[in-house]
Coordinates of C-alpha atoms and ligand atoms in Angstrom, one line a residue:
M1 CA 2.0 -55.4 54.1
S2 CA 0.1 -54.6 50.9
E3 CA -3.7 -54.9 51.1
R4 CA -3.8 -55.2 47.3
E5 CA -4.8 -58.5 45.6
S6 CA -2.6 -59.8 42.8
M7 CA -3.2 -61.7 39.7
P8 CA -0.6 -63.6 37.8
Y9 CA -0.2 -63.5 33.9
D10 CA 2.4 -64.5 31.5
V11 CA 2.2 -61.0 29.9
V12 CA 0.6 -57.8 31.1
I13 CA 0.2 -55.0 28.6
V14 CA -0.4 -51.3 29.7
G15 CA -2.7 -49.7 27.1
A16 CA -5.3 -50.9 24.6
G17 CA -4.1 -48.9 21.6
P18 CA -3.0 -50.5 18.3
A19 CA 0.4 -51.5 19.8
G20 CA -1.0 -53.1 23.0
L21 CA -3.8 -54.9 21.2
S22 CA -1.6 -56.2 18.4
A23 CA 0.9 -57.5 20.9
A24 CA -1.9 -59.3 22.8
I25 CA -3.3 -60.9 19.6
R26 CA 0.1 -61.9 18.3
F27 CA 1.1 -63.4 21.7
K28 CA -2.0 -65.6 21.7
Q29 CA -1.5 -66.6 18.1
V30 CA 2.1 -67.7 18.7
A31 CA 1.0 -69.6 21.8
A32 CA -1.7 -71.4 19.9
E33 CA 0.7 -72.2 17.0
K34 CA 2.9 -73.9 19.6
G35 CA 0.1 -75.6 21.3
A36 CA 0.5 -73.7 24.6
D37 CA -1.9 -71.9 26.8
L38 CA -0.3 -68.6 27.7
S39 CA -2.2 -65.8 29.5
V40 CA -2.2 -62.1 28.7
C41 CA -4.2 -59.1 30.0
V42 CA -4.5 -55.6 28.7
L43 CA -5.2 -52.6 31.0
E44 CA -6.9 -49.5 29.6
K45 CA -7.4 -46.3 31.4
G46 CA -10.3 -45.2 29.2
S47 CA -13.9 -46.2 30.2
E48 CA -13.9 -48.5 27.2
V49 CA -11.4 -49.5 24.5
G50 CA -11.1 -46.6 22.0
A51 CA -12.4 -43.9 24.5
H52 CA -9.0 -42.3 24.7
I53 CA -7.8 -43.0 21.1
L54 CA -7.4 -40.0 18.9
S55 CA -5.7 -40.2 15.5
G56 CA -6.2 -38.9 11.9
A57 CA -6.4 -41.5 10.6
V58 CA -5.1 -42.7 7.3
I59 CA -3.8 -46.1 8.0
D60 CA -1.3 -48.3 6.1
P61 CA -2.7 -51.8 6.4
R62 CA 0.7 -53.6 6.2
S63 CA 0.6 -54.8 9.8
L64 CA -3.1 -55.6 9.7
D65 CA -2.4 -57.8 6.7
E66 CA 0.3 -59.6 8.6
L67 CA -1.7 -59.9 11.8
L68 CA -5.1 -60.7 10.7
P69 CA -5.1 -61.2 6.9
D70 CA -8.9 -61.4 6.6
W71 CA -9.4 -58.1 8.3
R72 CA -11.2 -56.6 5.3
D73 CA -14.1 -59.0 5.8
D74 CA -15.5 -57.2 8.8
C75 CA -13.3 -54.4 10.0
P76 CA -14.8 -50.9 9.8
L77 CA -11.6 -49.5 8.5
A78 CA -12.1 -51.4 5.2
E79 CA -15.1 -49.2 4.4
V80 CA -13.2 -46.3 3.0
P81 CA -10.0 -46.9 0.9
V82 CA -8.0 -43.8 0.1
T83 CA -8.9 -42.8 -3.5
E84 CA -7.3 -39.3 -3.9
N85 CA -4.3 -37.8 -2.1
L86 CA -3.7 -34.1 -2.1
H87 CA -1.0 -31.9 -0.7
W88 CA -1.8 -28.2 -0.5
V89 CA 0.6 -25.4 0.4
L90 CA -1.4 -22.6 1.9
S91 CA -0.9 -18.8 1.8
P92 CA -3.4 -16.7 3.7
K93 CA -6.0 -16.7 0.9
K94 CA -4.8 -19.2 -1.7
K95 CA -3.5 -22.7 -2.1
V96 CA -0.9 -24.4 -4.4
V97 CA -1.4 -28.1 -5.1
L98 CA 1.9 -29.8 -4.9
P99 CA 2.4 -32.1 -7.8
H100 CA 2.6 -35.8 -7.0
L101 CA 5.8 -36.2 -8.8
W102 CA 7.6 -34.0 -6.3
T103 CA 7.1 -36.4 -3.4
P104 CA 8.5 -40.0 -3.1
P105 CA 5.8 -42.7 -3.8
F106 CA 5.6 -43.7 -0.1
L107 CA 4.0 -40.4 0.6
H108 CA 1.1 -41.0 -1.9
N109 CA -1.2 -43.1 0.3
K110 CA -1.6 -45.8 -2.3
G111 CA -3.4 -48.8 -0.7
T112 CA -4.2 -47.1 2.5
Y113 CA -7.6 -46.7 4.3
T114 CA -9.1 -43.8 6.2
G115 CA -11.2 -44.1 9.3
S116 CA -11.4 -43.9 13.1
L117 CA -8.5 -45.5 14.9
G118 CA -10.8 -45.7 18.0
N119 CA -13.0 -48.0 16.0
L120 CA -10.2 -50.0 14.7
C121 CA -9.1 -50.6 18.3
R122 CA -12.6 -51.6 19.3
W123 CA -12.6 -54.1 16.5
L124 CA -9.1 -55.3 17.5
A125 CA -10.2 -55.7 21.1
G126 CA -13.0 -58.0 19.8
K127 CA -10.6 -60.2 17.9
A128 CA -8.3 -60.2 20.9
E129 CA -11.0 -61.4 23.2
E130 CA -12.1 -64.1 20.8
L131 CA -8.5 -65.5 21.3
G132 CA -8.8 -65.4 25.0
V133 CA -7.0 -62.1 25.8
E134 CA -8.4 -60.4 29.1
I135 CA -9.0 -56.8 28.6
F136 CA -9.7 -54.4 31.6
P137 CA -11.0 -51.1 30.5
G138 CA -11.5 -48.5 33.2
F139 CA -8.3 -49.6 34.9
A140 CA -5.3 -47.3 34.8
A141 CA -1.9 -48.6 35.5
A142 CA -0.5 -46.3 38.1
E143 CA 2.6 -47.9 39.5
I144 CA 5.4 -50.1 38.3
L145 CA 6.2 -53.1 40.4
F146 CA 9.8 -54.2 40.8
D147 CA 11.1 -57.5 42.3
E148 CA 14.0 -57.7 44.8
Q149 CA 16.6 -57.7 41.9
G150 CA 15.1 -54.5 40.5
R151 CA 13.4 -56.3 37.5
V152 CA 9.9 -55.2 36.4
K153 CA 7.5 -57.7 37.7
G154 CA 4.2 -56.1 36.7
V155 CA 2.1 -53.0 37.4
A156 CA -0.5 -52.0 39.9
T157 CA -3.8 -50.2 39.1
G158 CA -4.6 -47.0 40.9
D159 CA -6.7 -47.1 44.1
M160 CA -10.3 -46.0 43.5
G161 CA -12.3 -43.8 46.0
V162 CA -9.4 -41.6 47.1
A163 CA -10.6 -38.0 48.0
R164 CA -8.8 -34.9 46.8
D165 CA -7.0 -34.5 50.2
G166 CA -5.8 -38.2 50.0
T167 CA -8.3 -39.6 52.6
H168 CA -10.3 -42.7 51.7
K169 CA -13.9 -42.2 50.7
G170 CA -16.7 -44.7 51.4
D171 CA -16.2 -46.5 48.1
Y172 CA -12.4 -46.8 48.5
T173 CA -11.1 -49.8 46.7
P174 CA -7.3 -50.6 46.7
G175 CA -5.7 -51.1 43.4
L176 CA -4.8 -54.5 41.9
E177 CA -1.4 -55.9 41.3
L178 CA -0.9 -57.6 38.0
H179 CA 2.2 -59.7 38.0
A180 CA 3.8 -60.9 34.8
K181 CA 6.8 -62.7 33.4
Y182 CA 7.0 -59.7 31.0
T183 CA 5.3 -56.4 31.0
F184 CA 4.8 -54.3 28.0
F185 CA 4.3 -50.5 28.1
A186 CA 2.0 -49.5 25.3
E187 CA 0.8 -46.2 26.7
G188 CA 1.2 -44.2 23.5
C189 CA 3.0 -40.9 23.2
R190 CA 4.6 -39.7 26.5
G191 CA 3.4 -42.5 28.6
H192 CA 3.4 -41.8 32.3
L193 CA 4.8 -45.1 33.4
T194 CA 7.0 -45.3 30.3
K195 CA 8.7 -42.1 31.4
E196 CA 9.5 -43.8 34.7
V197 CA 10.7 -47.0 33.2
I198 CA 12.9 -45.1 30.7
R199 CA 14.4 -43.1 33.6
T200 CA 14.9 -46.2 35.9
F201 CA 16.8 -48.2 33.3
D202 CA 18.3 -45.2 31.6
L203 CA 16.9 -46.5 28.3
A204 CA 17.3 -43.2 26.5
K205 CA 21.0 -42.7 27.2
D206 CA 22.1 -43.4 23.5
A207 CA 19.0 -41.7 21.9
Q208 CA 18.2 -38.2 20.9
P209 CA 15.5 -36.5 23.0
Q210 CA 12.0 -37.3 22.0
V211 CA 10.2 -34.4 20.3
Y212 CA 6.5 -33.9 19.8
G213 CA 3.6 -32.2 18.1
L214 CA 0.1 -31.5 19.4
G215 CA -2.8 -32.7 17.1
V216 CA -6.1 -30.8 17.7
K217 CA -8.8 -32.7 15.9
E218 CA -12.6 -32.3 15.0
L219 CA -15.1 -34.4 13.3
W220 CA -17.7 -32.7 11.1
D221 CA -20.8 -33.9 9.3
I222 CA -20.6 -32.1 6.1
D223 CA -22.9 -31.4 3.1
P224 CA -23.3 -34.6 1.2
E225 CA -22.7 -32.8 -2.1
L226 CA -19.2 -31.8 -0.9
H227 CA -18.3 -35.2 0.7
K228 CA -15.9 -37.3 -1.4
P229 CA -15.1 -40.6 0.6
G230 CA -11.5 -41.5 0.3
R231 CA -10.2 -38.0 -0.6
V232 CA -7.4 -37.1 1.8
I233 CA -5.8 -33.6 2.0
H234 CA -2.7 -32.4 3.9
T235 CA -1.7 -28.8 4.1
Q236 CA 1.4 -27.0 5.0
G237 CA 2.3 -23.3 5.4
W238 CA -0.5 -20.8 6.7
P239 CA -1.4 -20.1 9.4
L240 CA 1.9 -20.9 11.0
G241 CA 4.7 -18.4 10.7
D242 CA 8.4 -18.5 11.2
D243 CA 8.1 -19.4 15.0
A244 CA 6.4 -22.8 14.6
N245 CA 6.0 -25.8 12.2
G246 CA 3.3 -28.2 11.6
G247 CA 0.4 -28.8 9.2
G248 CA -3.3 -29.6 8.7
W249 CA -5.2 -32.7 7.5
L250 CA -8.7 -33.2 6.2
Y251 CA -9.9 -36.7 5.5
H252 CA -13.2 -37.6 3.9
Q253 CA -14.4 -40.7 5.9
A254 CA -17.4 -42.8 6.1
N255 CA -21.0 -41.6 6.9
G256 CA -20.6 -38.2 5.4
Q257 CA -18.0 -37.2 8.0
V258 CA -14.7 -35.5 7.6
S259 CA -11.9 -35.8 10.2
L260 CA -9.8 -32.6 10.2
G261 CA -7.2 -31.1 12.4
F262 CA -3.9 -29.4 12.8
V263 CA -0.7 -30.5 14.3
T264 CA 1.6 -27.8 15.8
W265 CA 5.1 -29.1 16.5
L266 CA 5.9 -28.4 20.1
N267 CA 9.3 -26.8 19.4
Y268 CA 7.5 -23.5 18.8
T269 CA 9.3 -20.5 20.3
N270 CA 6.6 -17.9 20.8
P271 CA 4.9 -18.6 24.2
Y272 CA 1.8 -16.9 23.0
I273 CA 1.1 -19.5 20.4
S274 CA -2.0 -21.6 21.1
P275 CA -2.2 -24.9 19.1
F276 CA -5.9 -24.8 19.7
Q277 CA -6.2 -21.3 18.1
E278 CA -4.0 -22.3 15.2
M279 CA -6.4 -25.0 14.4
Q280 CA -9.4 -22.7 14.7
K281 CA -7.6 -20.1 12.4
W282 CA -6.7 -22.8 9.8
K283 CA -10.4 -23.6 9.3
T284 CA -11.0 -20.0 8.3
H285 CA -8.8 -20.5 5.2
P286 CA -11.2 -20.1 2.2
E287 CA -10.4 -23.6 0.8
I288 CA -11.1 -25.3 4.2
A289 CA -14.1 -23.1 5.0
A290 CA -15.6 -23.9 1.7
I291 CA -15.6 -27.7 2.5
L292 CA -17.2 -26.9 5.9
K293 CA -20.0 -24.7 4.4
G294 CA -23.3 -25.8 6.0
A295 CA -21.5 -28.5 8.1
K296 CA -21.8 -29.3 11.8
R297 CA -19.1 -30.0 14.2
V298 CA -19.8 -33.2 16.2
S299 CA -16.6 -34.1 18.1
Y300 CA -13.4 -32.5 19.4
G301 CA -10.2 -33.8 21.0
A302 CA -6.5 -33.4 21.1
R303 CA -3.4 -35.7 21.5
A304 CA 0.3 -35.3 21.4
I305 CA 2.2 -37.2 18.7
S306 CA 5.8 -38.4 18.9
D307 CA 7.9 -36.8 16.1
G308 CA 11.5 -37.8 17.0
G309 CA 11.7 -40.8 14.7
L310 CA 14.5 -43.3 14.5
Q311 CA 17.1 -41.3 16.4
S312 CA 14.8 -40.9 19.4
I313 CA 13.8 -44.5 19.9
P314 CA 15.2 -45.6 23.3
K315 CA 16.5 -49.0 24.2
L316 CA 13.4 -51.1 23.7
V317 CA 13.9 -53.8 26.5
F318 CA 14.7 -53.9 30.2
P319 CA 14.7 -56.7 32.6
G320 CA 11.1 -57.9 32.7
G321 CA 9.5 -56.0 29.8
A322 CA 9.5 -53.9 26.7
L323 CA 8.4 -50.6 25.2
I324 CA 6.1 -50.9 22.2
G325 CA 4.3 -48.5 19.9
D326 CA 4.4 -44.7 20.6
S327 CA 5.7 -45.4 24.1
A328 CA 8.9 -46.0 22.2
G329 CA 8.1 -43.5 19.3
F330 CA 7.8 -45.4 16.0
L331 CA 5.9 -42.7 14.2
N332 CA 6.8 -41.9 10.6
V333 CA 6.4 -38.1 10.6
P334 CA 6.3 -37.2 6.8
R335 CA 3.7 -40.0 6.4
I336 CA 2.0 -38.9 9.7
K337 CA 1.5 -42.5 10.4
G338 CA 2.3 -44.5 13.5
T339 CA -0.4 -47.1 13.6
H340 CA 1.2 -49.7 11.4
T341 CA 4.6 -49.3 13.0
A342 CA 3.1 -49.4 16.5
M343 CA 1.2 -52.6 15.6
K344 CA 4.3 -54.2 14.2
S345 CA 6.5 -53.3 17.2
G346 CA 3.8 -54.9 19.4
M347 CA 3.9 -58.0 17.3
M348 CA 7.7 -58.4 17.4
A349 CA 7.7 -57.9 21.1
A350 CA 5.0 -60.5 21.5
E351 CA 6.8 -63.0 19.5
A352 CA 10.0 -62.5 21.6
A353 CA 8.0 -62.9 24.8
A354 CA 6.1 -66.0 23.7
D355 CA 9.4 -67.7 22.6
A356 CA 11.0 -66.7 25.8
I357 CA 8.3 -68.0 28.1
L358 CA 8.0 -71.3 26.2
S359 CA 11.8 -71.7 26.8
Q360 CA 11.0 -71.3 30.5
R361 CA 12.5 -67.8 30.7
E362 CA 11.0 -64.9 32.6
H363 CA 11.9 -61.3 33.8
D364 CA 15.0 -61.1 31.6
E365 CA 15.6 -58.8 28.6
L366 CA 13.7 -59.8 25.5
T367 CA 16.7 -59.1 23.2
A368 CA 15.0 -60.9 20.3
Y369 CA 12.6 -58.0 20.0
P370 CA 15.2 -55.2 19.2
Q371 CA 17.1 -57.7 17.1
A372 CA 13.8 -58.3 15.1
F373 CA 13.3 -54.5 14.9
D374 CA 16.8 -54.0 13.5
T375 CA 16.0 -56.2 10.4
S376 CA 12.4 -55.1 10.1
W377 CA 10.6 -53.0 7.5
V378 CA 9.8 -50.6 10.4
K379 CA 13.4 -49.6 10.8
K380 CA 14.0 -49.3 7.1
E381 CA 11.0 -47.0 6.8
L382 CA 11.9 -44.8 9.7
S383 CA 15.5 -44.6 8.5
I384 CA 14.5 -43.1 5.2
V385 CA 12.8 -40.2 6.8
R386 CA 15.0 -39.7 9.8
N387 CA 16.3 -36.2 8.8
V388 CA 13.0 -34.7 7.8
V389 CA 11.9 -33.3 11.1
P390 CA 15.4 -31.8 12.0
L391 CA 15.8 -30.3 8.5
V392 CA 12.3 -28.6 8.6
K393 CA 13.0 -27.2 12.1
K394 CA 16.4 -25.9 11.1
F395 CA 15.6 -24.4 7.7
G396 CA 11.9 -23.6 8.0
D397 CA 8.9 -24.9 6.3
F398 CA 9.9 -24.2 2.6
L399 CA 13.6 -24.6 2.4
G400 CA 13.5 -27.3 5.1
S401 CA 10.8 -29.2 3.3
G402 CA 12.7 -29.0 0.0
L403 CA 15.9 -30.3 1.5
A404 CA 13.9 -33.0 3.4
G405 CA 12.4 -34.0 0.0
I406 CA 15.8 -34.4 -1.5
T407 CA 17.0 -36.6 1.3
M408 CA 13.9 -38.7 1.2
W409 CA 14.2 -39.2 -2.6
A410 CA 17.9 -40.1 -2.2
E411 CA 17.2 -42.5 0.6
H412 CA 14.3 -44.0 -1.4
F413 CA 16.7 -44.8 -4.2
G414 CA 19.1 -46.4 -1.7
L415 CA 21.6 -43.5 -1.3
R416 CA 22.0 -43.4 2.5
M417 CA 22.8 -39.9 3.7
P418 CA 26.0 -40.0 5.8
F419 CA 24.4 -38.1 8.6
T420 CA 21.6 -38.3 11.2
L421 CA 20.5 -34.9 12.5
K422 CA 19.8 -34.3 16.2
H423 CA 16.8 -33.0 18.2
H424 CA 16.4 -30.4 20.9
P425 CA 13.9 -31.0 23.8
D426 CA 10.6 -29.1 23.2
H427 CA 10.5 -27.6 26.7
E428 CA 13.7 -25.6 26.0
T429 CA 12.6 -23.7 22.9
L430 CA 10.5 -20.9 24.2
W431 CA 11.6 -17.3 24.0
R432 CA 10.9 -14.7 26.6
K433 CA 7.5 -13.0 26.3
D434 CA 9.1 -9.5 25.8
L435 CA 11.0 -10.7 22.7
V436 CA 7.9 -11.8 20.7
K437 CA 4.7 -10.5 19.3
P438 CA 1.4 -12.4 20.2
P439 CA -0.2 -13.9 17.1
V440 CA -3.6 -12.7 16.1
Y441 CA -6.4 -15.3 16.3
P442 CA -10.0 -15.1 15.1
K443 CA -12.8 -14.5 17.7
P444 CA -14.9 -17.7 17.8
D445 CA -18.0 -17.3 15.7
G446 CA -19.7 -20.5 17.0
V447 CA -20.2 -21.8 13.4
L448 CA -16.7 -22.4 11.9
T449 CA -14.5 -21.5 15.0
F450 CA -15.2 -22.2 18.6
D451 CA -13.8 -21.6 22.1
R452 CA -12.1 -24.2 24.2
L453 CA -14.7 -24.8 26.7
S454 CA -17.5 -25.6 24.2
S455 CA -14.9 -27.7 22.3
V456 CA -14.0 -29.8 25.5
F457 CA -17.7 -30.3 26.0
L458 CA -17.7 -32.3 22.7
S459 CA -14.9 -34.6 24.0
N460 CA -17.2 -35.9 26.6
T461 CA -14.4 -35.7 29.1
N462 CA -15.2 -36.5 32.6
H463 CA -13.3 -37.1 35.8
E464 CA -14.6 -37.7 39.3
E465 CA -14.1 -34.3 40.9
D466 CA -13.2 -35.4 44.4
Q467 CA -9.9 -37.2 43.7
P468 CA -6.3 -36.1 43.9
V469 CA -5.3 -33.7 41.1
H470 CA -3.6 -35.7 38.4
L471 CA -1.6 -32.7 37.0
T472 CA 1.0 -32.6 39.7
L473 CA 3.4 -29.7 40.3
K474 CA 6.9 -30.6 41.5
D475 CA 7.1 -27.0 42.9
P476 CA 3.8 -25.2 43.2
A477 CA 5.5 -21.7 43.2
I478 CA 7.0 -21.9 39.7
P479 CA 4.0 -21.1 37.6
V480 CA 3.5 -17.7 39.1
A481 CA 7.1 -16.9 40.3
Y482 CA 8.9 -18.0 37.1
D483 CA 6.6 -19.0 34.1
L484 CA 4.3 -15.9 34.4
P485 CA 7.0 -13.2 34.2
M486 CA 9.1 -15.1 31.7
Y487 CA 6.4 -16.6 29.3
D488 CA 3.1 -15.2 30.5
E489 CA 2.5 -18.8 31.8
P490 CA 2.2 -20.7 28.5
A491 CA 0.2 -23.5 30.0
Q492 CA -2.8 -21.1 29.6
R493 CA -2.4 -21.4 25.9
Y494 CA -0.8 -24.7 25.0
C495 CA -3.4 -26.8 26.9
P496 CA -6.2 -27.5 24.4
A497 CA -8.7 -28.0 27.1
G498 CA -8.4 -24.8 29.1
V499 CA -7.2 -26.6 32.1
Y500 CA -4.6 -24.1 33.3
E501 CA -5.5 -20.5 34.2
I502 CA -3.9 -17.6 36.0
V503 CA -6.5 -15.7 38.0
G504 CA -6.2 -12.6 40.2
E505 CA -3.6 -10.8 38.1
E506 CA -5.8 -7.7 38.0
T507 CA -5.8 -7.4 41.8
G508 CA -2.1 -8.1 42.0
D509 CA -2.5 -11.6 43.5
P510 CA -2.0 -14.0 40.6
R511 CA -2.8 -17.6 41.3
F512 CA -2.3 -20.7 39.1
V513 CA -5.6 -22.7 38.8
I514 CA -5.8 -26.2 37.5
N515 CA -9.2 -27.4 36.2
A516 CA -8.3 -31.0 36.2
Q517 CA -11.7 -32.3 35.3
N518 CA -11.3 -30.8 31.8
C519 CA -8.1 -32.7 30.9
V520 CA -8.3 -34.7 27.6
H521 CA -5.1 -36.6 28.4
C522 CA -3.1 -35.1 25.5
K523 CA 0.1 -34.9 27.6
T524 CA 1.2 -31.5 26.1
C525 CA 1.7 -29.9 29.6
D526 CA 4.0 -32.8 30.6
I527 CA 6.1 -32.1 27.4
K528 CA 6.0 -28.3 26.9
D529 CA 6.2 -26.9 30.5
P530 CA 9.5 -25.0 30.4
T531 CA 10.9 -26.2 33.7
Q532 CA 9.3 -29.7 33.5
N533 CA 7.5 -28.8 36.6
I534 CA 4.2 -30.4 35.6
N535 CA 4.1 -34.2 36.0
W536 CA 1.0 -35.8 34.5
V537 CA 0.0 -38.9 36.4
V538 CA -3.0 -41.2 35.8
P539 CA -6.3 -40.1 37.3
E540 CA -8.8 -42.6 38.6
G541 CA -9.4 -45.3 35.9
G542 CA -12.3 -44.5 33.5
G543 CA -11.7 -40.7 33.8
G544 CA -10.8 -38.6 30.8
P545 CA -12.3 -38.2 27.3
N546 CA -15.0 -40.5 25.9
Y547 CA -14.3 -40.2 22.2
P548 CA -16.9 -42.0 20.1
N549 CA -15.0 -42.5 16.8
M550 CA -11.8 -40.4 17.0
Ligands
LIG1 C1 -3.5 -36.0 15.7 C2 -2.9 -37.3 15.3 C3 -3.1 -37.7 14.0 C4 -2.5 -39.0 13.7 N1 -2.7 -39.5 12.4 C5 -2.3 -40.7 12.1 C6 -2.7 -41.3 10.8 O1 -3.4 -40.6 10.0 N2 -2.3 -42.5 10.5 C7 -1.5 -43.2 11.4 O2 -1.2 -44.4 11.2 N3 -1.2 -42.7 12.6 C8 -1.5 -41.4 12.9 N4 -1.3 -41.0 14.2 C9 -0.4 -41.7 15.1 C10 -1.1 -42.9 15.7 O3 -2.3 -42.5 16.2 C11 -0.2 -43.5 16.8 O4 1.0 -43.7 16.2 C12 -0.8 -44.7 17.3 O5 -2.1 -44.4 17.9 C13 0.1 -45.3 18.4 O6 -0.5 -46.4 19.0 P1 -0.1 -46.9 20.5 O7 -0.9 -48.1 20.7 O8 1.3 -46.9 20.6 O9 -0.7 -45.7 21.4 P2 -2.1 -45.1 21.6 O10 -2.9 -45.2 20.3 O11 -1.9 -43.8 22.1 O12 -2.8 -46.0 22.7 C14 -2.4 -46.0 24.0 C15 -3.5 -46.5 24.9 O13 -3.0 -46.8 26.2 C16 -3.8 -46.3 27.1 N5 -3.0 -46.0 28.3 C17 -2.1 -45.0 28.4 N6 -1.5 -45.0 29.6 C18 -2.1 -46.0 30.3 C19 -2.0 -46.4 31.7 N7 -1.1 -46.0 32.5 N8 -2.9 -47.4 32.1 C20 -3.8 -47.9 31.3 N9 -4.0 -47.5 29.9 C21 -3.2 -46.5 29.5 C22 -4.5 -45.0 26.5 O14 -5.6 -44.6 27.1 C23 -4.7 -45.5 24.9 O15 -5.9 -46.2 24.8 C24 -1.8 -39.7 14.6 C25 -1.6 -39.3 15.9 C26 -2.2 -38.1 16.3 C27 -2.1 -37.6 17.7
LIG2 S1 -3.9 -30.7 31.2 FE1 -2.2 -31.3 30.1 S2 -2.8 -33.4 29.4 FE2 -4.6 -32.4 30.1 S3 -5.5 -31.5 28.2 FE3 -4.3 -29.9 29.2 S4 -2.2 -30.0 28.3 FE4 -3.4 -31.9 27.8

């Protein structure tokens, strides 16, 4: 018999990101409109709301306007409206500024705001709590609970106080069961439980595979003379070559800070590519380095981003729950925006759940949610850009972007392209190590460019050391027996936190080492590992990065 206690709710939400918090707020709003008292709780694995949130971010306020129309009164995001939008195409030493007229208006960032998504989530959490939402930070949902009919009936948080070898320590506390009429998975990109729920109910059977990028981000305090609040810059081109796609961003935000970073799409072919190093190299471009002259780096982090778009969205509902936000993958890639769509998806799911519960239903499929999605602005927005990622991947950065631009213009004017291009899973794209040349990366100078360990230090990441390793290997032999000879074990380079190492090669006894304490929960290993041998599971609640305002 389970020794776990259980708590009943109408709705349980896994993840206090923009999707989960917007769903909780909308659920309470609908209940209040109908004069009902419905209960909802939100679980968050970070030590506080926002601790694990990492984004650009330039945010389209469309969903905020719908959810909390007075948000501009006290939300920190309102501080910096976007005033200038630049798109640079980089060669090694030069830039070309892309004229505005070349890109459709929805890429111009008119009416958007730039700031910290972590801080927006902290603010949303306050609004949610005012409405009676219960939020549990430091609690990771570790297990999906099913009833006798196989319907999802909630989740359980992980046990605390379990030693690395699985034995119980003195402070052992069993996890808690949260039972719900409907459970929402709002874990963000590549959710750990979301993966299981998609598999269990075969939700992705009619969708294209999800594909991803890895965003590596830093915050810098820059020279006030060079700081232009509201200026946002995107770059494409250098330093990436033919074997990878992606691009950089640099946003002038509040308090003299810039948010900057680089997204490398995870379909890259050269196993020697390091997304972390691409980002460091990108900063050495004369145009970027000039902005960072005399500046100081204050924060670092990394997070994967869902790039598959409309064709990769799985079935959104299953008996007893729904997928919302990046758990389902609503990101608009050419806009690099997923916050407004994540929020709206949560709101639509919440409306469906409140209506169902008020009609005495529970644990069934919330079909009103996908129906609402089908007629929503979210679907329209994603439909217009659905061929962009496959075109860039197929035809390269320049020809691909040109063709993608043509399709976006055409769709913008209502001319629907009669095709939707497909995706290939990112873990299948690597070439053998003997077929490629390793890229050249700069040696860290400690001023503009840095190594991974000093970077991870700035993420404030922390895990209780004596706990089971949360980077699990289905077959512990594969890293050395297969990944090393084939790809020089790419985990050594794709992990932006230096978690994976091969040691002992020089003595002919190579071993795969996992420094799990350094993990910043970006999920790249779970995505890019060529044989899908690495399975990321939640560590003890509260572990992971502690981002201040990412
Ligand atoms: C580098 C980068 C740049 C971006 N730039 C922009 C931008 O400029 N504008 C924009 O609009 N969007 C941007 N995005 C996308 C945007 O950040 C996402 O679309 C958005 O955050 C998705 O919201 P979400 O709530 O679905 O997931 P998330 O924001 O990822 O939130 C998920 C939350 O769930 C928690 N969680 C996960 N699993 C569990 C679990 N098992 N138990 C408990 N808690 C759990 C996580 O800790 C996290 O707090 C960017 C993303 C990245 C990575
Ligand atoms: S171990 Fe995996 S999830 Fe953690 S930081 Fe490295 S790549 Fe990201």
